[in-house]
Amino acid sequence: MNASRPAVALSRPHLARRLLAEFLGTALLVTIVVGSGIAAASLSPDDVGLQLLENSLATALGLAVLILMFGPVSGAHFNPVVTLVDWMIGARAAAGLPLRDVGPYIAAQVLGGSAGAVLANVMFELPSQLSSTDRVTGGHLVAEVVATGGLVLLIFSLARTSQGSVTAAAVGAYIGAAYWFTSSTSFANPAVTVARVFSDTFAGIAPGSVPPFILMQLLGGALGLALVLVLYPTAARAADDVVVPHSVDAKL
């Protein structure tokens, strides 16, 4: 199996196409998160629980669709933590994302996410202004470790199956569930965290809350990586298939 990995790495879509997929995928993900949050606050102004249900359902379904849409091109990381873990775990087996692509991937994700927040504001005719929602509490920070660690463990354990449709559904379901079982409503993504600064709405986060959130997300990613290596010692062989397989074939 190891012998086949270099050939797969050479057959990835061109970097420009992968970056465009990461930009668009992260942009649309944030558009879904922020847009559905705005709609939920408008449709159910007096019921926060219903607002969260509407927001989480839209995000879970939308994320699954986006993974299927862009995964064959870039792997559908849409998340700097996933990109970093993919590089770190893949380096052990000469697989996964090469170091030279890590920075461009993360830049595309952050820029795409920010564009997605602005787009959501435009569609609902709201100004793009910094959020005033302070989210930093001890419980929220612990929740971000848990949410991000669980996400990394899920993605890299499922990568071994190379079944994109299963992974898309499972990741969407996990994020949808994590909205409810974490006190932070599961940001679990530095690019999405930065992007949500630009929307002073139900889904926003104040700039001052961003650094501790991202720090906890990175810690969660490290915890998830450690669990993957312990539970699935051969997971590095599947690093090329994170989040879903994305090698070039005749159809691409």
XYZ file of N, CA and C in Angstrom:
756
model
N 0.829 -1.201 0.000
C 0.000 0.000 0.000
C 0.869 1.259 0.000
N 1.974 1.240 0.769
C 2.859 2.390 0.788
C 3.434 2.704 -0.577
N 3.698 1.646 -1.353
C 4.330 1.849 -2.649
C 3.464 2.641 -3.597
N 2.155 2.584 -3.404
C 1.255 3.288 -4.321
C 1.086 4.757 -3.980
N 1.475 5.199 -2.768
C 1.201 6.547 -2.329
C 1.898 7.631 -3.142
N 3.187 7.475 -3.515
C 3.807 8.528 -4.311
C 3.095 8.788 -5.621
N 2.565 7.709 -6.240
C 1.850 7.884 -7.508
C 0.587 8.695 -7.305
N -0.114 8.447 -6.153
C -1.317 9.204 -5.874
C -0.991 10.678 -5.662
N 0.110 10.936 -4.924
C 0.490 12.309 -4.637
C 0.777 13.081 -5.910
N 1.373 12.394 -6.901
C 1.704 13.059 -8.155
C 0.465 13.347 -8.990
N -0.644 12.673 -8.692
C -1.837 12.825 -9.517
C -2.866 13.770 -8.903
N -2.474 14.547 -7.886
C -3.405 15.520 -7.332
C -3.753 16.575 -8.382
N -4.957 17.132 -8.307
C -5.280 18.268 -9.177
C -4.293 19.408 -8.958
N -4.158 20.260 -9.946
C -3.229 21.390 -9.856
C -3.536 22.221 -8.616
N -2.501 22.779 -8.006
C -2.664 23.530 -6.770
C -3.670 24.667 -6.924
N -3.657 25.366 -8.053
C -4.588 26.480 -8.239
C -6.036 26.010 -8.147
N -6.322 24.857 -8.712
C -7.686 24.319 -8.647
C -8.040 23.921 -7.221
N -7.096 23.342 -6.515
C -7.350 22.943 -5.131
C -7.577 24.164 -4.233
N -6.805 25.210 -4.462
C -6.982 26.420 -3.662
C -8.331 27.077 -3.938
N -8.743 27.073 -5.198
C -10.056 27.624 -5.533
C -11.154 26.819 -4.845
N -11.010 25.497 -4.832
C -12.001 24.649 -4.165
C -12.039 24.928 -2.664
N -10.873 25.110 -2.041
C -10.833 25.414 -0.610
C -11.426 26.787 -0.327
N -11.132 27.759 -1.191
C -11.691 29.101 -1.027
C -13.215 29.059 -1.124
N -13.721 28.457 -2.188
C -15.167 28.417 -2.399
C -15.871 27.580 -1.331
N -15.284 26.445 -1.005
C -15.907 25.578 -0.014
C -16.006 26.239 1.351
N -14.912 26.882 1.790
C -14.942 27.557 3.092
C -15.862 28.769 3.045
N -15.855 29.490 1.924
C -16.745 30.644 1.776
C -18.203 30.227 1.894
N -18.574 29.181 1.190
C -19.966 28.729 1.227
C -20.330 28.137 2.590
N -19.366 27.482 3.232
C -19.635 26.957 4.574
C -19.970 28.094 5.537
N -19.171 29.152 5.510
C -19.443 30.285 6.395
C -20.730 30.995 5.989
N -20.993 31.085 4.696
C -22.258 31.669 4.241
C -23.442 30.902 4.807
N -23.326 29.581 4.820
C -24.396 28.749 5.383
C -24.533 28.980 6.883
N -23.403 28.983 7.594
C -23.435 29.158 9.047
C -24.021 30.521 9.416
N -23.485 31.575 8.823
C -23.933 32.929 9.161
C -25.324 33.205 8.600
N -25.548 32.826 7.345
C -26.845 33.086 6.721
C -27.984 32.380 7.431
N -27.787 31.116 7.781
C -28.854 30.388 8.482
C -29.034 30.937 9.898
N -27.956 31.467 10.495
C -28.090 32.088 11.805
C -28.915 33.362 11.746
N -28.680 34.151 10.698
C -29.456 35.374 10.518
C -30.931 35.036 10.275
N -31.165 34.054 9.403
C -32.532 33.656 9.099
C -33.231 33.110 10.340
N -32.513 32.311 11.122
C -33.103 31.720 12.328
C -33.502 32.800 13.331
N -32.633 33.802 13.500
C -32.944 34.882 14.437
C -34.151 35.688 13.974
N -34.331 35.779 12.662
C -35.464 36.519 12.110
C -36.756 35.710 12.185
N -36.659 34.420 11.899
C -37.852 33.578 11.860
C -38.334 33.184 13.253
N -37.397 33.035 14.189
C -37.753 32.595 15.544
C -37.133 33.531 16.570
N -37.532 34.785 16.568
C -36.855 35.796 17.406
C -36.966 35.552 18.908
N -37.965 34.809 19.341
C -38.194 34.634 20.773
C -37.858 33.229 21.273
N -37.205 32.424 20.443
C -36.915 31.037 20.816
C -35.487 30.691 20.423
N -34.559 30.847 21.351
C -33.147 30.603 21.053
C -32.891 29.130 20.728
N -33.607 28.240 21.395
C -33.444 26.817 21.115
C -33.811 26.482 19.679
N -34.901 27.057 19.192
C -35.315 26.824 17.818
C -34.326 27.461 16.849
N -33.806 28.610 17.202
C -32.787 29.242 16.366
C -31.575 28.316 16.205
N -31.140 27.721 17.297
C -29.982 26.831 17.244
C -30.294 25.587 16.422
N -31.499 25.073 16.534
C -31.895 23.908 15.742
C -31.849 24.236 14.256
N -32.392 25.366 13.887
C -32.392 25.771 12.476
C -30.975 25.985 11.970
N -30.157 26.631 12.764
C -28.771 26.910 12.388
C -27.960 25.621 12.255
N -28.114 24.720 13.208
C -27.333 23.475 13.194
C -27.762 22.547 12.074
N -29.056 22.497 11.796
C -29.544 21.629 10.733
C -29.035 22.105 9.374
N -29.116 23.396 9.133
C -28.625 23.944 7.867
C -27.119 23.704 7.719
N -26.371 23.879 8.792
C -24.925 23.693 8.737
C -24.572 22.238 8.480
N -25.221 21.313 9.171
C -24.928 19.892 9.004
C -25.194 19.438 7.568
N -26.340 19.813 7.038
C -26.686 19.406 5.674
C -25.785 20.097 4.651
N -25.567 21.403 4.859
C -24.745 22.158 3.915
C -23.310 21.672 3.881
N -22.736 21.351 5.032
C -21.352 20.879 5.071
C -21.208 19.562 4.336
N -22.145 18.653 4.523
C -22.087 17.374 3.811
C -22.110 17.587 2.298
N -22.965 18.482 1.847
C -23.053 18.775 0.411
C -21.754 19.386 -0.104
N -21.168 20.312 0.652
C -19.936 20.968 0.220
C -18.773 19.987 0.144
N -18.709 19.036 1.072
C -17.658 18.017 1.015
C -17.778 17.199 -0.255
N -18.995 16.814 -0.610
C -19.201 16.051 -1.839
C -18.904 16.896 -3.079
N -19.187 18.177 -3.010
C -19.021 19.067 -4.151
C -17.546 19.355 -4.447
N -16.785 19.678 -3.409
C -15.398 20.117 -3.610
C -14.356 19.083 -3.198
N -14.780 18.052 -2.492
C -13.835 17.044 -2.036
C -13.005 16.394 -3.126
N -13.587 16.039 -4.277
C -12.790 15.406 -5.318
C -11.668 16.286 -5.866
N -11.735 17.595 -5.616
C -10.686 18.501 -6.102
C -9.613 18.727 -5.043
N -10.015 19.125 -3.835
C -9.038 19.513 -2.817
C -9.012 18.618 -1.595
N -9.980 17.711 -1.489
C -10.129 16.936 -0.268
C -11.138 17.536 0.682
N -11.546 18.797 0.420
C -12.553 19.485 1.237
C -12.118 19.614 2.692
N -10.922 20.158 2.910
C -10.486 20.409 4.281
C -11.333 21.504 4.912
N -11.380 22.681 4.288
C -12.139 23.842 4.764
C -11.764 24.239 6.194
N -10.611 23.802 6.680
C -10.277 23.947 8.090
C -8.759 23.872 8.266
N -8.116 24.927 8.749
C -6.668 24.894 8.935
C -6.181 23.775 9.847
N -6.966 23.406 10.852
C -6.542 22.319 11.737
C -6.469 21.008 10.958
N -7.450 20.739 10.118
C -7.437 19.521 9.308
C -6.250 19.537 8.359
N -5.967 20.683 7.775
C -4.829 20.804 6.865
C -3.514 20.536 7.588
N -3.345 21.124 8.761
C -2.115 20.927 9.529
C -1.945 19.475 9.955
N -3.017 18.858 10.419
C -2.936 17.461 10.846
C -2.666 16.549 9.647
N -3.279 16.846 8.517
C -3.040 16.056 7.304
C -1.563 16.084 6.935
N -0.966 17.280 6.997
C 0.468 17.388 6.694
C 1.303 16.622 7.720
N 1.007 16.794 9.002
C 1.820 16.165 10.045
C 1.724 14.646 10.015
N 0.504 14.140 9.851
C 0.347 12.692 9.862
C 0.863 12.074 8.559
N 0.705 12.790 7.460
C 1.155 12.261 6.185
C 2.658 12.254 6.029
N 3.337 13.173 6.721
C 4.797 13.248 6.625
C 5.454 11.961 7.102
N 4.777 11.213 7.942
C 5.333 9.964 8.470
C 5.371 8.868 7.423
N 4.580 9.022 6.365
C 4.518 7.977 5.343
C 4.689 8.545 3.940
N 5.299 9.733 3.838
C 5.496 10.396 2.541
C 4.173 10.502 1.786
N 3.107 10.826 2.499
C 1.772 10.957 1.913
C 1.153 12.248 2.422
N -0.106 12.444 2.122
C -0.799 13.616 2.616
C -0.384 14.891 1.919
N -0.787 16.025 2.501
C -0.526 17.330 1.913
C 0.946 17.697 2.102
N 1.653 18.075 1.036
C 3.058 18.493 1.202
C 3.154 19.823 1.939
N 4.262 20.040 2.618
C 4.450 21.246 3.422
C 4.275 22.518 2.594
N 4.721 22.493 1.346
C 4.640 23.703 0.517
C 3.204 24.124 0.231
N 2.244 23.215 0.400
C 0.841 23.534 0.126
C 0.074 23.958 1.373
N 0.663 23.777 2.556
C -0.055 24.043 3.800
C -0.417 25.528 3.920
N 0.563 26.415 3.722
C 0.301 27.843 3.827
C -0.749 28.334 2.843
N -0.633 27.986 1.552
C -1.656 28.395 0.589
C -3.046 27.850 0.930
N -3.136 26.614 1.409
C -4.432 26.050 1.805
C -5.062 26.901 2.914
N -4.269 27.187 3.942
C -4.799 27.933 5.081
C -5.203 29.345 4.657
N -4.394 29.975 3.815
C -4.725 31.319 3.339
C -6.045 31.303 2.562
N -6.218 30.311 1.697
C -7.460 30.199 0.922
C -8.655 29.993 1.833
N -8.485 29.205 2.881
C -9.578 28.942 3.816
C -9.967 30.205 4.599
N -8.975 30.932 5.083
C -9.266 32.130 5.867
C -9.898 33.213 4.999
N -9.331 33.426 3.816
C -9.891 34.433 2.909
C -11.289 34.025 2.436
N -11.453 32.754 2.118
C -12.763 32.279 1.682
C -13.809 32.419 2.766
N -13.452 32.041 3.988
C -14.397 32.162 5.085
C -14.823 33.599 5.314
N -13.867 34.521 5.266
C -14.189 35.937 5.466
C -15.110 36.448 4.367
N -14.840 36.011 3.123
C -15.705 36.403 2.002
C -17.112 35.842 2.184
N -17.199 34.635 2.741
C -18.507 34.024 2.972
C -19.333 34.781 3.988
N -18.686 35.297 5.033
C -19.411 36.087 6.036
C -19.943 37.373 5.425
N -19.114 38.014 4.620
C -19.549 39.249 3.950
C -20.720 38.956 3.009
N -20.631 37.847 2.279
C -21.699 37.476 1.352
C -23.018 37.264 2.092
N -22.964 36.579 3.224
C -24.190 36.357 3.998
C -24.792 37.681 4.444
N -23.945 38.590 4.900
C -24.443 39.910 5.303
C -25.100 40.638 4.137
N -24.474 40.557 2.966
C -25.023 41.227 1.783
C -26.381 40.647 1.411
N -26.500 39.322 1.438
C -27.767 38.691 1.041
C -28.913 39.093 1.963
N -28.599 39.312 3.243
C -29.647 39.698 4.191
C -29.668 41.211 4.444
N -28.934 41.943 3.602
C -28.906 43.406 3.642
C -28.516 43.930 5.020
N -27.472 43.315 5.565
C -26.929 43.745 6.846
C -25.521 44.292 6.635
N -25.094 45.227 7.449
C -23.728 45.754 7.305
C -22.700 44.724 7.763
N -21.556 44.716 7.110
C -20.452 43.850 7.535
C -19.655 44.611 8.583
N -19.929 44.302 9.827
C -19.248 44.978 10.930
C -18.788 43.942 11.942
N -17.826 44.325 12.759
C -17.255 43.386 13.709
C -18.288 42.972 14.755
N -18.235 41.705 15.107
C -19.174 41.171 16.086
C -18.858 41.687 17.480
N -19.875 41.793 18.282
C -19.715 42.222 19.675
C -19.995 41.073 20.646
N -20.133 39.854 20.142
C -20.483 38.712 20.979
C -19.233 38.084 21.597
N -19.027 38.342 22.866
C -17.881 37.776 23.584
C -18.222 36.344 23.992
N -17.420 35.387 23.537
C -17.720 33.977 23.782
C -16.720 33.278 24.706
N -15.746 33.994 25.221
C -14.706 33.338 26.010
C -15.168 33.074 27.443
N -15.360 31.798 27.736
C -15.558 31.319 29.105
C -14.752 30.032 29.227
N -14.524 29.585 30.448
C -13.789 28.334 30.630
C -14.473 27.171 29.948
N -15.793 27.115 30.059
C -16.539 26.017 29.439
C -16.455 26.047 27.933
N -16.549 27.233 27.346
C -16.469 27.350 25.893
C -15.109 26.914 25.374
N -14.057 27.255 26.088
C -12.716 26.892 25.629
C -12.509 25.376 25.702
N -12.975 24.751 26.772
C -12.903 23.293 26.863
C -13.723 22.657 25.746
N -14.876 23.251 25.459
C -15.736 22.724 24.399
C -15.042 22.741 23.045
N -14.247 23.781 22.776
C -13.539 23.848 21.501
C -12.467 22.769 21.392
N -11.822 22.430 22.490
C -10.867 21.318 22.484
C -11.584 20.017 22.149
N -12.700 19.787 22.813
C -13.464 18.557 22.600
C -13.992 18.475 21.169
N -14.604 19.574 20.701
C -15.207 19.568 19.366
C -14.162 19.355 18.278
N -13.025 20.040 18.387
C -12.003 19.930 17.353
C -11.300 18.584 17.422
N -11.010 18.108 18.621
C -10.385 16.798 18.753
C -11.260 15.693 18.189
N -12.550 15.750 18.477
C -13.469 14.744 17.944
C -13.575 14.804 16.434
N -13.560 16.016 15.891
C -13.635 16.174 14.436
C -12.420 15.562 13.758
N -11.236 15.838 14.277
C -10.008 15.283 13.699
C -10.014 13.763 13.790
N -10.397 13.232 14.926
C -10.448 11.781 15.086
C -11.417 11.158 14.093
N -12.572 11.771 13.924
C -13.561 11.261 12.985
C -13.027 11.265 11.556
N -12.497 12.401 11.116
C -12.058 12.544 9.730
C -10.946 11.554 9.392
N -9.955 11.445 10.257
C -8.795 10.620 9.926
C -9.051 9.137 10.145
N -10.015 8.800 10.971
C -10.386 7.392 11.073
C -11.203 6.959 9.858
N -12.063 7.848 9.365
C -12.872 7.515 8.191
C -12.077 7.569 6.898
N -10.978 8.347 6.861
C -10.167 8.424 5.643
C -9.658 7.046 5.232
N -9.505 6.164 6.174
C -9.022 4.813 5.878
C -10.005 4.025 5.042
N -11.279 4.446 5.034
C -12.291 3.716 4.273
C -12.378 4.180 2.824
N -11.886 5.409 2.539
C -11.922 5.981 1.182
C -13.336 6.042 0.622
N -14.319 6.225 1.490
C -15.711 6.328 1.053
C -16.189 7.763 1.297
N -16.069 8.583 0.250
C -16.375 9.993 0.384
C -17.787 10.291 0.831
N -18.758 9.539 0.321
C -20.154 9.820 0.674
C -20.412 9.546 2.148
N -19.809 8.490 2.684
C -19.971 8.177 4.104
C -19.319 9.257 4.953
N -18.119 9.673 4.560
C -17.401 10.697 5.313
C -18.169 12.012 5.312
N -18.689 12.411 4.167
C -19.432 13.666 4.074
C -20.624 13.662 5.026
N -21.379 12.579 5.025
C -22.551 12.482 5.896
C -22.139 12.464 7.366
N -21.073 11.731 7.679
C -20.645 11.598 9.063
C -20.104 12.921 9.608
N -19.304 13.624 8.815
C -18.754 14.903 9.271
C -19.880 15.921 9.460
N -20.819 15.969 8.510
C -21.962 16.863 8.666
C -22.765 16.535 9.909
N -22.988 15.247 10.157
C -23.753 14.832 11.332
C -23.021 15.187 12.620
N -21.706 15.006 12.630
C -20.933 15.320 13.834
C -21.007 16.807 14.166
N -20.804 17.650 13.163
C -20.855 19.087 13.413
C -22.255 19.502 13.859
N -23.275 18.937 13.219
C -24.643 19.242 13.629
C -24.898 18.851 15.072
N -24.405 17.682 15.478
C -24.576 17.233 16.862
C -23.767 18.089 17.831
N -22.552 18.474 17.389
C -21.668 19.239 18.268
C -22.215 20.636 18.572
N -23.075 21.144 17.703
C -23.763 22.401 18.019
C -24.476 22.284 19.362
N -24.946 21.054 19.648
C -25.791 20.859 20.815
C -25.036 20.321 22.018
N -24.024 19.459 21.812
C -23.384 18.876 22.988
C -22.170 19.668 23.465
N -21.824 20.770 22.785
C -20.759 21.648 23.272
C -21.350 23.013 23.626
N -20.823 23.627 24.678
C -21.338 24.922 25.106
C -20.960 26.050 24.152
N -19.929 25.824 23.333
C -19.471 26.854 22.391
C -20.208 26.799 21.060
N -21.078 25.807 20.883
C -21.753 25.486 19.616
C -20.755 25.084 18.543
N -19.613 24.566 18.935
C -18.663 23.891 18.053
C -18.216 24.713 16.854
N -17.370 25.700 17.094
C -16.704 26.371 15.977
C -15.727 25.385 15.336
N -14.788 24.863 16.117
C -13.886 23.763 15.718
C -13.115 24.040 14.435
N -12.886 25.317 14.114
C -12.285 25.653 12.826
C -11.739 27.085 12.884
N -10.410 27.272 12.860
C -9.853 28.621 12.940
C -10.317 29.557 11.823
N -10.448 29.034 10.594
C -10.874 29.888 9.478
C -12.302 30.375 9.680
N -13.175 29.499 10.123
C -14.565 29.870 10.394
C -14.633 30.828 11.578
N -13.784 30.611 12.570
C -13.751 31.492 13.737
C -13.381 32.914 13.332
N -12.329 33.054 12.523
C -11.931 34.378 12.040
C -13.052 35.005 11.221
N -13.663 34.225 10.350
C -14.697 34.750 9.454
C -15.910 35.268 10.219
N -16.285 34.592 11.286
C -17.488 34.979 12.023
C -17.322 36.278 12.801
N -16.092 36.783 12.851
C -15.856 38.108 13.427
C -16.571 39.182 12.615
N -16.726 38.952 11.309
C -17.253 39.968 10.405
C -18.774 39.968 10.294
N -19.439 39.373 11.260
C -20.901 39.373 11.259
C -21.404 39.571 12.682
N -21.962 40.735 12.951
C -22.489 41.037 14.286
C -23.919 40.519 14.376
N -24.028 39.180 14.353
C -25.329 38.518 14.326
C -25.321 37.345 15.295
N -26.343 36.532 15.205
C -26.497 35.329 16.024
C -25.252 34.442 15.969
N -24.569 34.396 14.825
C -23.436 33.489 14.636
C -22.082 34.146 14.854
N -22.039 35.405 15.250
C -20.783 36.134 15.330
C -19.948 35.807 16.552
N -18.707 36.289 16.523
C -17.798 36.156 17.662
C -16.935 37.412 17.718
N -16.775 37.974 18.902
C -16.002 39.197 19.064
C -14.526 38.945 18.765
N -13.832 39.921 18.192
C -12.406 39.749 17.868
C -11.568 39.290 19.054
N -11.866 39.784 20.248
C -11.088 39.403 21.417
C -11.232 37.945 21.810
N -12.307 37.310 21.341
C -12.524 35.895 21.651
C -11.793 34.972 20.686
N -11.316 35.507 19.583
C -10.739 34.668 18.530
C -9.432 33.984 18.942
N -8.427 34.716 19.472
C -7.158 34.043 19.805
C -7.309 32.854 20.755
N -8.037 32.991 21.890
C -8.173 31.814 22.759
C -8.954 30.682 22.106
N -9.937 31.005 21.277
C -10.672 29.960 20.567
C -9.736 29.192 19.640
N -8.935 29.910 18.870
C -8.024 29.243 17.931
C -6.978 28.420 18.682
N -6.477 28.941 19.782
C -5.509 28.190 20.579
C -6.103 26.871 21.048
N -7.332 26.900 21.521
C -7.987 25.671 21.976
C -8.276 24.725 20.814
N -8.588 25.278 19.653
C -8.813 24.436 18.479
C -7.530 23.717 18.056
N -6.407 24.422 18.121
C -5.117 23.791 17.803
C -4.786 22.715 18.834
N -5.080 22.988 20.090
C -4.865 21.986 21.134
C -5.748 20.769 20.895
N -7.006 21.023 20.517
C -7.904 19.923 20.201
C -7.417 19.115 19.009
N -6.880 19.819 17.990
C -6.336 19.123 16.838
C -5.176 18.222 17.218
N -4.295 18.711 18.118
C -3.165 17.903 18.582
C -3.656 16.681 19.358
N -4.680 16.872 20.174
C -5.256 15.750 20.916
C -5.868 14.729 19.962
N -6.607 15.221 18.968
C -7.194 14.318 17.984
C -6.137 13.545 17.225
N -5.047 14.221 16.846
C -3.950 13.566 16.142
C -3.342 12.458 17.000
N -3.116 12.744 18.286
C -2.550 11.741 19.178
C -3.456 10.511 19.271
N -4.758 10.742 19.370
C -5.701 9.622 19.441
C -5.712 8.809 18.150
N -5.639 9.492 17.018
C -5.592 8.784 15.728
C -4.374 7.886 15.664
N -3.221 8.391 16.070
C -1.986 7.613 15.983
C -2.003 6.412 16.921
N -2.671 6.565 18.069
C -2.758 5.454 19.008
C -3.768 4.410 18.533
N -4.931 4.879 18.109
C -5.999 3.954 17.728
C -5.805 3.345 16.340
N -5.220 4.121 15.424
C -5.048 3.675 14.037
C -3.602 3.915 13.604
N -2.680 3.047 13.995
C -1.253 3.263 13.712
C -0.921 3.388 12.228
N -1.760 2.836 11.357
C -1.488 2.909 9.917
C -2.260 4.032 9.235
N -2.821 4.952 10.021
C -3.655 6.015 9.437
C -2.881 6.899 8.477
N -1.576 7.027 8.655
C -0.774 7.891 7.785
C -0.851 7.461 6.328
N -1.092 6.192 6.096
C -1.170 5.696 4.721
C -2.366 6.290 3.971
N -3.382 6.722 4.714
C -4.590 7.246 4.086
C -4.627 8.762 4.067
N -3.495 9.423 4.363
C -3.481 10.881 4.437
C -3.844 11.535 3.113
N -3.593 10.857 1.994
C -3.960 11.422 0.699
C -5.470 11.482 0.491
N -6.219 10.796 1.344
C -7.671 10.710 1.165
C -8.440 11.557 2.174
N -7.796 12.600 2.722
C -8.439 13.478 3.716
C -8.894 14.765 3.046
N -10.110 15.190 3.244
C -11.193 14.555 3.969
C -11.773 13.407 3.126
N -11.778 13.576 1.804
C -12.208 12.521 0.898
C -11.160 12.377 -0.203
N -11.129 11.241 -0.912
C -10.138 11.052 -1.984
C -10.217 12.154 -3.028
N -9.051 12.624 -3.486
C -9.044 13.731 -4.441
C -7.884 13.619 -5.432
N -7.738 12.429 -6.022
C -6.739 12.250 -7.067
C -7.360 12.510 -8.423
N -6.535 12.856 -9.381
C -7.010 13.161 -10.730
C -7.378 11.890 -11.460
N -8.509 11.899 -12.160
C -8.837 10.815 -13.079
C -9.383 11.425 -14.362
N -9.832 10.598 -15.236
C -10.261 11.079 -16.545
C -11.429 12.041 -16.444
N -12.234 11.941 -15.393
C -13.409 12.798 -15.271
C -13.049 14.206 -14.805
N -11.870 14.375 -14.185
C -11.475 15.696 -13.729
C -10.638 16.434 -14.746
